Amino acid sequence: MSRVHRIHSRIFMAAAVALLLVGLLSRIDTQSATTIAVIAGAVLLLGLPHGALDLYIARRIELWNDTRSFIGFHGLYLLVAAATVAACILLPVVALSAFLLISIWHFGDDWAPLPKVLRLAGASAIVIFPVLGDPEGVAAIFRAITATDAPLPSEVPYPLILISFWVIAGAVAAAWVHSPYAAIEIALVALMAYVLPALVFFASYFVLLHSPRHILRHGEIAADLRKGLVVVGYTLVATLTVVALIVVLPVRELALSENVLRGLFIGLAALTMPHTLLLEYRSAAQQKNATATV
Ligand SMILES: CC1=C(/C=C/C(C)=C/C=C/C(C)=C/C=C/C=C(C)/C=C/C=C(C)/C=C/C2=C(C)CCCC2(C)C)C(C)(C)CCC1
Ligand SMILES: [Fe+2]
């Protein structure tokens, strides 16, 4: 682990402990429109830039290298995003379930030094622990995102809670052998996911761990001013598109904060699909190269 990664890991740990203390000692009101606006703003402005690097990651793996392939790459990226939005509108429950599974796969990369099975176990806490800690809050968010009244369980059976805790405890212990930093991070993410209100947890994880880690891993490609400005431009375009989604998505009688949540998560899901596919393609290409050179 490089020095800058170690510094980021420590900053994340300190922030996570501080947030846990706030979560344990006070009640955070997540119903208010202001809280939701702050969370949405943080996720968009601090989380989206990590995806805007996709343009240069694609350039590095030669997915585009001239005007024609540049246009082709954008067309494909936007097509996958548009298909995801359509799936969220037409098959909301299926799309949400797929989004959660793909997210676990994607977030597992935050702990790249660990074997895949431990990464996935760690990342599953990001989705499972909010459900255990705040079942009613999560059910309400799922209802807002899918815009359905689908009856969702608002209580989780005790044996399931116990099994999940043991799985994560086992993953943390096994991760310790490979990387104590990764083990502590997974334990803190799981604790935050359990203790904090679901949305506060997700925004904290996304802007404090996932996005900066990705930028630290790939950010050097946007180090020159021109590329940096392009990344800022792409972030703004993606932000405005998500805001537009909030306004234009067909809605039933939902409160403003529910519409914001729905647009935000459908926007994130739409960007998640091409973003995750690209990174998987990159890993596959890297593995192929490594095998070819052995
Ligand atoms: C390149 C490009 C671009 C840009 C892009 C971008 C900017 C991207 C981004 C991307 C991104 C930015 C991504 C993201 C991702 C995310 C995710 C993956 C998320 C997930 C989530 C989750 C999973 C959640 C869950 C939950 C719920 C829902 C409720 C509560 C509880 C919990 C937490 C569980 C554009 C379009 C301009 C153009 C073309 C090209
Ligand atoms: Fe990501």
CSV table of C-alpha atoms and ligand atoms in Angstrom, one decimal:
chain,number,residue,atom,x,y,z
A,1,MET,CA,0.0,0.0,0.0
A,2,SER,CA,1.5,3.4,-1.0
A,3,ARG,CA,1.9,6.2,1.5
A,4,VAL,CA,-0.9,8.3,0.0
A,5,HIS,CA,-3.3,5.3,0.2
A,6,ARG,CA,-2.3,4.7,3.8
A,7,ILE,CA,-3.0,8.4,4.6
A,8,HIS,CA,-6.4,8.2,2.9
A,9,SER,CA,-7.2,5.0,4.8
A,10,ARG,CA,-6.4,6.7,8.2
A,11,ILE,CA,-8.5,9.8,7.3
A,12,PHE,CA,-11.4,7.5,6.4
A,13,MET,CA,-11.0,5.6,9.7
A,14,ALA,CA,-10.9,8.8,11.8
A,15,ALA,CA,-14.0,10.2,9.9
A,16,ALA,CA,-15.8,6.8,10.4
A,17,VAL,CA,-15.2,6.8,14.1
A,18,ALA,CA,-16.4,10.4,14.4
A,19,LEU,CA,-19.6,9.6,12.4
A,20,LEU,CA,-20.2,6.5,14.6
A,21,LEU,CA,-20.0,8.7,17.7
A,22,VAL,CA,-22.4,11.2,16.2
A,23,GLY,CA,-24.7,8.4,15.2
A,24,LEU,CA,-24.6,6.8,18.7
A,25,LEU,CA,-25.0,10.0,20.7
A,26,SER,CA,-27.6,11.9,18.7
A,27,ARG,CA,-30.5,11.4,16.4
A,28,ILE,CA,-29.9,12.4,12.8
A,29,ASP,CA,-33.2,13.6,11.1
A,30,THR,CA,-33.1,12.0,7.7
A,31,GLN,CA,-36.7,12.9,6.8
A,32,SER,CA,-36.1,16.5,6.3
A,33,ALA,CA,-35.8,17.9,2.8
A,34,THR,CA,-32.5,19.7,3.8
A,35,THR,CA,-30.8,16.5,4.9
A,36,ILE,CA,-31.8,14.8,1.7
A,37,ALA,CA,-30.6,17.7,-0.4
A,38,VAL,CA,-27.2,17.7,1.5
A,39,ILE,CA,-26.8,14.0,1.0
A,40,ALA,CA,-27.8,14.2,-2.7
A,41,GLY,CA,-25.5,17.1,-3.3
A,42,ALA,CA,-22.5,15.4,-1.6
A,43,VAL,CA,-23.1,12.1,-3.5
A,44,LEU,CA,-23.3,14.0,-6.9
A,45,LEU,CA,-20.5,16.5,-6.5
A,46,LEU,CA,-18.0,14.3,-4.6
A,47,GLY,CA,-19.0,10.9,-5.9
A,48,LEU,CA,-19.5,11.5,-9.6
A,49,PRO,CA,-16.0,12.6,-10.5
A,50,HIS,CA,-14.6,9.1,-9.8
A,51,GLY,CA,-16.8,7.9,-12.7
A,52,ALA,CA,-15.9,10.8,-15.0
A,53,LEU,CA,-12.4,9.2,-15.0
A,54,ASP,CA,-13.9,6.4,-17.1
A,55,LEU,CA,-13.2,8.5,-20.2
A,56,TYR,CA,-9.4,8.2,-19.7
A,57,ILE,CA,-9.5,4.7,-18.3
A,58,ALA,CA,-11.2,3.7,-21.6
A,59,ARG,CA,-8.5,5.6,-23.5
A,60,ARG,CA,-5.8,3.7,-21.6
A,61,ILE,CA,-7.2,0.4,-22.6
A,62,GLU,CA,-7.6,1.6,-26.2
A,63,LEU,CA,-11.3,1.5,-26.3
A,64,TRP,CA,-11.0,4.8,-28.2
A,65,ASN,CA,-8.1,6.5,-29.8
A,66,ASP,CA,-9.5,8.6,-32.6
A,67,THR,CA,-12.7,10.7,-33.3
A,68,ARG,CA,-14.7,7.7,-34.5
A,69,SER,CA,-14.0,5.4,-31.6
A,70,PHE,CA,-14.4,8.4,-29.2
A,71,ILE,CA,-18.0,8.9,-30.5
A,72,GLY,CA,-18.6,5.1,-30.5
A,73,PHE,CA,-17.4,4.9,-26.8
A,74,HIS,CA,-19.8,7.7,-25.8
A,75,GLY,CA,-22.7,6.2,-27.8
A,76,LEU,CA,-22.2,2.8,-26.1
A,77,TYR,CA,-21.8,4.3,-22.6
A,78,LEU,CA,-25.0,6.4,-23.0
A,79,LEU,CA,-26.9,3.5,-24.5
A,80,VAL,CA,-26.1,1.2,-21.5
A,81,ALA,CA,-27.1,4.1,-19.2
A,82,ALA,CA,-30.4,4.7,-21.0
A,83,ALA,CA,-31.2,1.0,-21.1
A,84,THR,CA,-30.7,1.0,-17.3
A,85,VAL,CA,-33.1,3.9,-16.8
A,86,ALA,CA,-35.7,2.2,-18.9
A,87,ALA,CA,-35.3,-1.0,-16.8
A,88,CYS,CA,-35.7,1.0,-13.6
A,89,ILE,CA,-39.0,2.5,-14.9
A,90,LEU,CA,-40.4,-0.7,-16.5
A,91,LEU,CA,-39.2,-3.4,-14.1
A,92,PRO,CA,-38.4,-1.4,-10.9
A,93,VAL,CA,-38.1,-4.3,-8.5
A,94,VAL,CA,-36.0,-6.5,-10.8
A,95,ALA,CA,-33.8,-3.5,-11.6
A,96,LEU,CA,-33.3,-2.6,-8.0
A,97,SER,CA,-32.3,-6.1,-7.1
A,98,ALA,CA,-29.8,-6.3,-10.0
A,99,PHE,CA,-28.4,-2.9,-9.0
A,100,LEU,CA,-27.8,-4.0,-5.4
A,101,LEU,CA,-26.0,-7.2,-6.6
A,102,ILE,CA,-23.9,-5.4,-9.2
A,103,SER,CA,-23.0,-2.7,-6.6
A,104,ILE,CA,-21.7,-5.4,-4.2
A,105,TRP,CA,-19.5,-6.7,-7.0
A,106,HIS,CA,-18.3,-3.2,-7.9
A,107,PHE,CA,-17.7,-2.0,-4.3
A,108,GLY,CA,-15.6,-5.1,-3.6
A,109,ASP,CA,-12.8,-3.5,-5.6
A,110,ASP,CA,-12.3,-1.0,-2.8
A,111,TRP,CA,-10.3,-3.8,-1.1
A,112,ALA,CA,-8.3,-4.9,-4.1
A,113,PRO,CA,-5.4,-6.5,-2.1
A,114,LEU,CA,-7.9,-9.1,-0.7
A,115,PRO,CA,-9.0,-12.3,-2.4
A,116,LYS,CA,-12.3,-11.9,-4.3
A,117,VAL,CA,-14.4,-13.9,-1.8
A,118,LEU,CA,-13.3,-11.6,1.1
A,119,ARG,CA,-13.9,-8.5,-1.0
A,120,LEU,CA,-17.4,-9.6,-1.8
A,121,ALA,CA,-18.1,-10.6,1.8
A,122,GLY,CA,-16.9,-7.1,2.9
A,123,ALA,CA,-18.9,-5.3,0.2
A,124,SER,CA,-22.0,-7.2,1.0
A,125,ALA,CA,-22.1,-5.4,4.4
A,126,ILE,CA,-22.7,-2.2,2.5
A,127,VAL,CA,-26.1,-3.5,1.3
A,128,ILE,CA,-27.0,-6.0,4.1
A,129,PHE,CA,-26.1,-4.1,7.3
A,130,PRO,CA,-28.3,-1.0,6.6
A,131,VAL,CA,-31.2,-3.5,6.2
A,132,LEU,CA,-30.4,-5.0,9.5
A,133,GLY,CA,-29.8,-1.8,11.4
A,134,ASP,CA,-32.6,0.4,9.8
A,135,PRO,CA,-35.1,-2.0,8.2
A,136,GLU,CA,-38.0,0.5,8.2
A,137,GLY,CA,-35.8,3.3,6.8
A,138,VAL,CA,-34.5,1.1,4.0
A,139,ALA,CA,-38.0,-0.3,3.2
A,140,ALA,CA,-39.2,3.3,2.8
A,141,ILE,CA,-36.2,4.2,0.5
A,142,PHE,CA,-36.8,1.1,-1.6
A,143,ARG,CA,-40.5,2.0,-1.9
A,144,ALA,CA,-39.5,5.5,-3.0
A,145,ILE,CA,-36.9,4.3,-5.5
A,146,THR,CA,-39.3,1.7,-7.1
A,147,ALA,CA,-42.3,4.0,-6.7
A,148,THR,CA,-44.3,0.9,-5.8
A,149,ASP,CA,-46.2,-0.1,-2.6
A,150,ALA,CA,-44.6,-3.5,-2.8
A,151,PRO,CA,-44.9,-4.9,0.7
A,152,LEU,CA,-41.3,-5.0,2.0
A,153,PRO,CA,-40.4,-6.7,5.3
A,154,SER,CA,-39.7,-4.0,7.9
A,155,GLU,CA,-38.3,-6.5,10.4
A,156,VAL,CA,-35.4,-8.9,9.8
A,157,PRO,CA,-35.5,-12.4,11.4
A,158,TYR,CA,-33.0,-12.7,14.3
A,159,PRO,CA,-31.2,-15.8,12.9
A,160,LEU,CA,-30.4,-13.8,9.7
A,161,ILE,CA,-29.0,-11.0,11.7
A,162,LEU,CA,-26.8,-13.4,13.6
A,163,ILE,CA,-25.5,-15.2,10.5
A,164,SER,CA,-24.7,-11.9,8.8
A,165,PHE,CA,-22.7,-10.7,11.8
A,166,TRP,CA,-20.7,-14.0,11.9
A,167,VAL,CA,-20.0,-13.9,8.1
A,168,ILE,CA,-18.7,-10.3,8.4
A,169,ALA,CA,-16.7,-11.1,11.6
A,170,GLY,CA,-15.2,-14.1,9.7
A,171,ALA,CA,-14.4,-11.9,6.7
A,172,VAL,CA,-12.7,-9.2,8.9
A,173,ALA,CA,-10.6,-11.9,10.7
A,174,ALA,CA,-9.5,-13.5,7.4
A,175,ALA,CA,-8.9,-10.1,5.8
A,176,TRP,CA,-6.6,-9.2,8.7
A,177,VAL,CA,-4.1,-11.8,7.5
A,178,HIS,CA,-3.8,-10.1,4.1
A,179,SER,CA,-4.2,-6.4,5.0
A,180,PRO,CA,-5.0,-5.1,8.5
A,181,TYR,CA,-6.0,-1.8,6.9
A,182,ALA,CA,-8.6,-3.5,4.7
A,183,ALA,CA,-9.9,-5.5,7.7
A,184,ILE,CA,-10.3,-2.3,9.9
A,185,GLU,CA,-12.0,-0.5,7.0
A,186,ILE,CA,-14.5,-3.4,6.5
A,187,ALA,CA,-15.3,-3.5,10.2
A,188,LEU,CA,-15.9,0.3,10.3
A,189,VAL,CA,-18.0,0.2,7.1
A,190,ALA,CA,-20.2,-2.6,8.6
A,191,LEU,CA,-20.5,-0.7,11.9
A,192,MET,CA,-21.5,2.5,10.2
A,193,ALA,CA,-23.9,0.6,8.0
A,194,TYR,CA,-25.6,-0.8,11.1
A,195,VAL,CA,-25.5,2.3,13.4
A,196,LEU,CA,-26.2,5.2,11.0
A,197,PRO,CA,-29.4,6.0,9.2
A,198,ALA,CA,-29.2,4.2,5.8
A,199,LEU,CA,-28.8,7.3,3.6
A,200,VAL,CA,-26.3,9.0,5.9
A,201,PHE,CA,-24.2,5.8,5.9
A,202,PHE,CA,-24.3,5.3,2.1
A,203,ALA,CA,-23.3,8.9,1.4
A,204,SER,CA,-20.5,8.7,3.9
A,205,TYR,CA,-19.1,5.5,2.5
A,206,PHE,CA,-19.4,6.7,-1.1
A,207,VAL,CA,-17.7,10.0,-0.7
A,208,LEU,CA,-15.2,9.1,2.1
A,209,LEU,CA,-14.0,5.7,0.9
A,210,HIS,CA,-15.2,4.5,-2.6
A,211,SER,CA,-14.8,7.7,-4.6
A,212,PRO,CA,-11.4,8.9,-3.2
A,213,ARG,CA,-10.0,5.4,-3.4
A,214,HIS,CA,-10.9,5.1,-7.1
A,215,ILE,CA,-9.5,8.6,-7.7
A,216,LEU,CA,-6.2,7.8,-5.9
A,217,ARG,CA,-5.9,4.6,-8.0
A,218,HIS,CA,-6.6,6.2,-11.4
A,219,GLY,CA,-6.5,9.9,-10.8
A,220,GLU,CA,-3.0,10.5,-12.1
A,221,ILE,CA,-4.4,10.1,-15.6
A,222,ALA,CA,-6.3,13.4,-15.2
A,223,ALA,CA,-3.3,15.2,-13.6
A,224,ASP,CA,-2.7,17.6,-16.5
A,225,LEU,CA,-4.9,20.7,-16.5
A,226,ARG,CA,-6.8,19.9,-19.8
A,227,LYS,CA,-7.8,16.4,-18.7
A,228,GLY,CA,-8.7,17.6,-15.2
A,229,LEU,CA,-11.0,20.2,-16.7
A,230,VAL,CA,-12.6,17.5,-18.9
A,231,VAL,CA,-13.2,15.4,-15.8
A,232,VAL,CA,-14.9,18.4,-14.1
A,233,GLY,CA,-17.0,19.0,-17.3
A,234,TYR,CA,-18.1,15.3,-17.4
A,235,THR,CA,-19.0,15.4,-13.7
A,236,LEU,CA,-21.2,18.5,-14.3
A,237,VAL,CA,-22.9,16.9,-17.4
A,238,ALA,CA,-23.6,13.8,-15.4
A,239,THR,CA,-24.8,15.8,-12.4
A,240,LEU,CA,-27.2,17.9,-14.6
A,241,THR,CA,-28.5,14.7,-16.2
A,242,VAL,CA,-29.3,13.2,-12.8
A,243,VAL,CA,-31.0,16.5,-11.7
A,244,ALA,CA,-33.0,16.4,-15.0
A,245,LEU,CA,-34.0,12.8,-14.2
A,246,ILE,CA,-35.4,13.9,-10.9
A,247,VAL,CA,-37.6,16.4,-12.7
A,248,VAL,CA,-38.7,14.4,-15.7
A,249,LEU,CA,-39.1,10.9,-14.4
A,250,PRO,CA,-42.8,9.8,-14.5
A,251,VAL,CA,-44.0,9.9,-10.9
A,252,ARG,CA,-47.0,9.0,-8.9
A,253,GLU,CA,-48.0,11.0,-5.9
A,254,LEU,CA,-44.6,11.1,-4.2
A,255,ALA,CA,-43.3,13.8,-1.8
A,256,LEU,CA,-40.4,16.0,-3.2
A,257,SER,CA,-37.8,14.3,-1.1
A,258,GLU,CA,-39.0,10.9,-2.4
A,259,ASN,CA,-38.7,12.1,-6.0
A,260,VAL,CA,-35.2,13.4,-5.3
A,261,LEU,CA,-34.2,10.0,-3.9
A,262,ARG,CA,-35.8,8.2,-6.8
A,263,GLY,CA,-34.0,10.3,-9.4
A,264,LEU,CA,-30.7,10.1,-7.5
A,265,PHE,CA,-30.7,6.3,-7.3
A,266,ILE,CA,-32.0,5.8,-10.8
A,267,GLY,CA,-29.2,8.2,-12.0
A,268,LEU,CA,-26.6,6.3,-10.0
A,269,ALA,CA,-27.8,3.0,-11.3
A,270,ALA,CA,-27.7,4.3,-14.9
A,271,LEU,CA,-24.1,5.4,-14.4
A,272,THR,CA,-23.2,2.3,-12.4
A,273,MET,CA,-23.9,-0.1,-15.3
A,274,PRO,CA,-21.4,1.3,-17.9
A,275,HIS,CA,-18.9,2.3,-15.1
A,276,THR,CA,-18.8,-1.3,-13.7
A,277,LEU,CA,-18.8,-2.9,-17.1
A,278,LEU,CA,-15.8,-0.8,-18.1
A,279,LEU,CA,-13.8,-1.6,-15.0
A,280,GLU,CA,-14.6,-5.3,-15.4
A,281,TYR,CA,-13.5,-5.1,-19.0
A,282,ARG,CA,-10.3,-3.4,-17.9
A,283,SER,CA,-9.5,-6.1,-15.3
A,284,ALA,CA,-10.2,-8.9,-17.8
A,285,ALA,CA,-7.9,-7.2,-20.3
A,286,GLN,CA,-5.2,-6.8,-17.7
A,287,GLN,CA,-5.5,-10.4,-16.7
A,288,LYS,CA,-5.3,-11.5,-20.3
A,289,ASN,CA,-2.1,-9.4,-20.8
A,290,ALA,CA,-0.6,-10.8,-17.6
A,291,THR,CA,-1.3,-14.4,-18.7
A,292,ALA,CA,0.1,-13.7,-22.2
A,293,THR,CA,3.4,-12.3,-20.8
A,294,VAL,CA,3.9,-15.3,-18.3
B,1,LIG,C1,-17.5,8.8,-18.9
B,1,LIG,C2,-18.7,9.4,-19.5
B,1,LIG,C3,-19.6,10.2,-18.8
B,1,LIG,C4,-19.5,10.3,-17.3
B,1,LIG,C5,-19.7,9.3,-16.5
B,1,LIG,C6,-19.8,9.4,-15.0
B,1,LIG,C7,-19.7,10.7,-14.4
B,1,LIG,C8,-19.9,8.2,-14.4
B,1,LIG,C9,-20.2,8.1,-12.9
B,1,LIG,C10,-20.3,6.8,-12.4
B,1,LIG,C11,-20.7,6.7,-11.0
B,1,LIG,C12,-20.8,7.9,-10.1
B,1,LIG,C13,-21.1,5.4,-10.5
B,1,LIG,C14,-21.7,5.3,-9.2
B,1,LIG,C15,-22.0,4.1,-8.7
B,1,LIG,C16,-22.8,4.0,-7.5
B,1,LIG,C17,-23.3,2.9,-7.0
B,1,LIG,C18,-22.8,1.6,-7.4
B,1,LIG,C19,-24.2,3.0,-5.9
B,1,LIG,C20,-24.8,2.0,-5.2
B,1,LIG,C21,-25.7,2.2,-4.1
B,1,LIG,C22,-26.3,1.3,-3.3
B,1,LIG,C23,-25.9,-0.2,-3.4
B,1,LIG,C24,-27.2,1.7,-2.3
B,1,LIG,C25,-27.9,0.8,-1.6
B,1,LIG,C26,-28.9,1.2,-0.6
B,1,LIG,C27,-30.1,1.8,-0.9
B,1,LIG,C28,-30.5,1.9,-2.3
B,1,LIG,C29,-31.0,2.3,0.1
B,1,LIG,C30,-30.4,2.5,1.5
B,1,LIG,C31,-29.6,1.3,1.9
B,1,LIG,C32,-28.5,1.0,0.9
B,1,LIG,C33,-27.3,1.7,1.2
B,1,LIG,C34,-28.3,-0.5,1.0
B,1,LIG,C35,-20.8,10.8,-19.5
B,1,LIG,C36,-22.1,10.1,-19.0
B,1,LIG,C37,-20.9,12.3,-19.0
B,1,LIG,C38,-20.7,10.8,-21.0
B,1,LIG,C39,-20.2,9.4,-21.5
B,1,LIG,C40,-18.9,9.1,-20.9
B,2,FE,FE,-17.2,3.3,-8.6
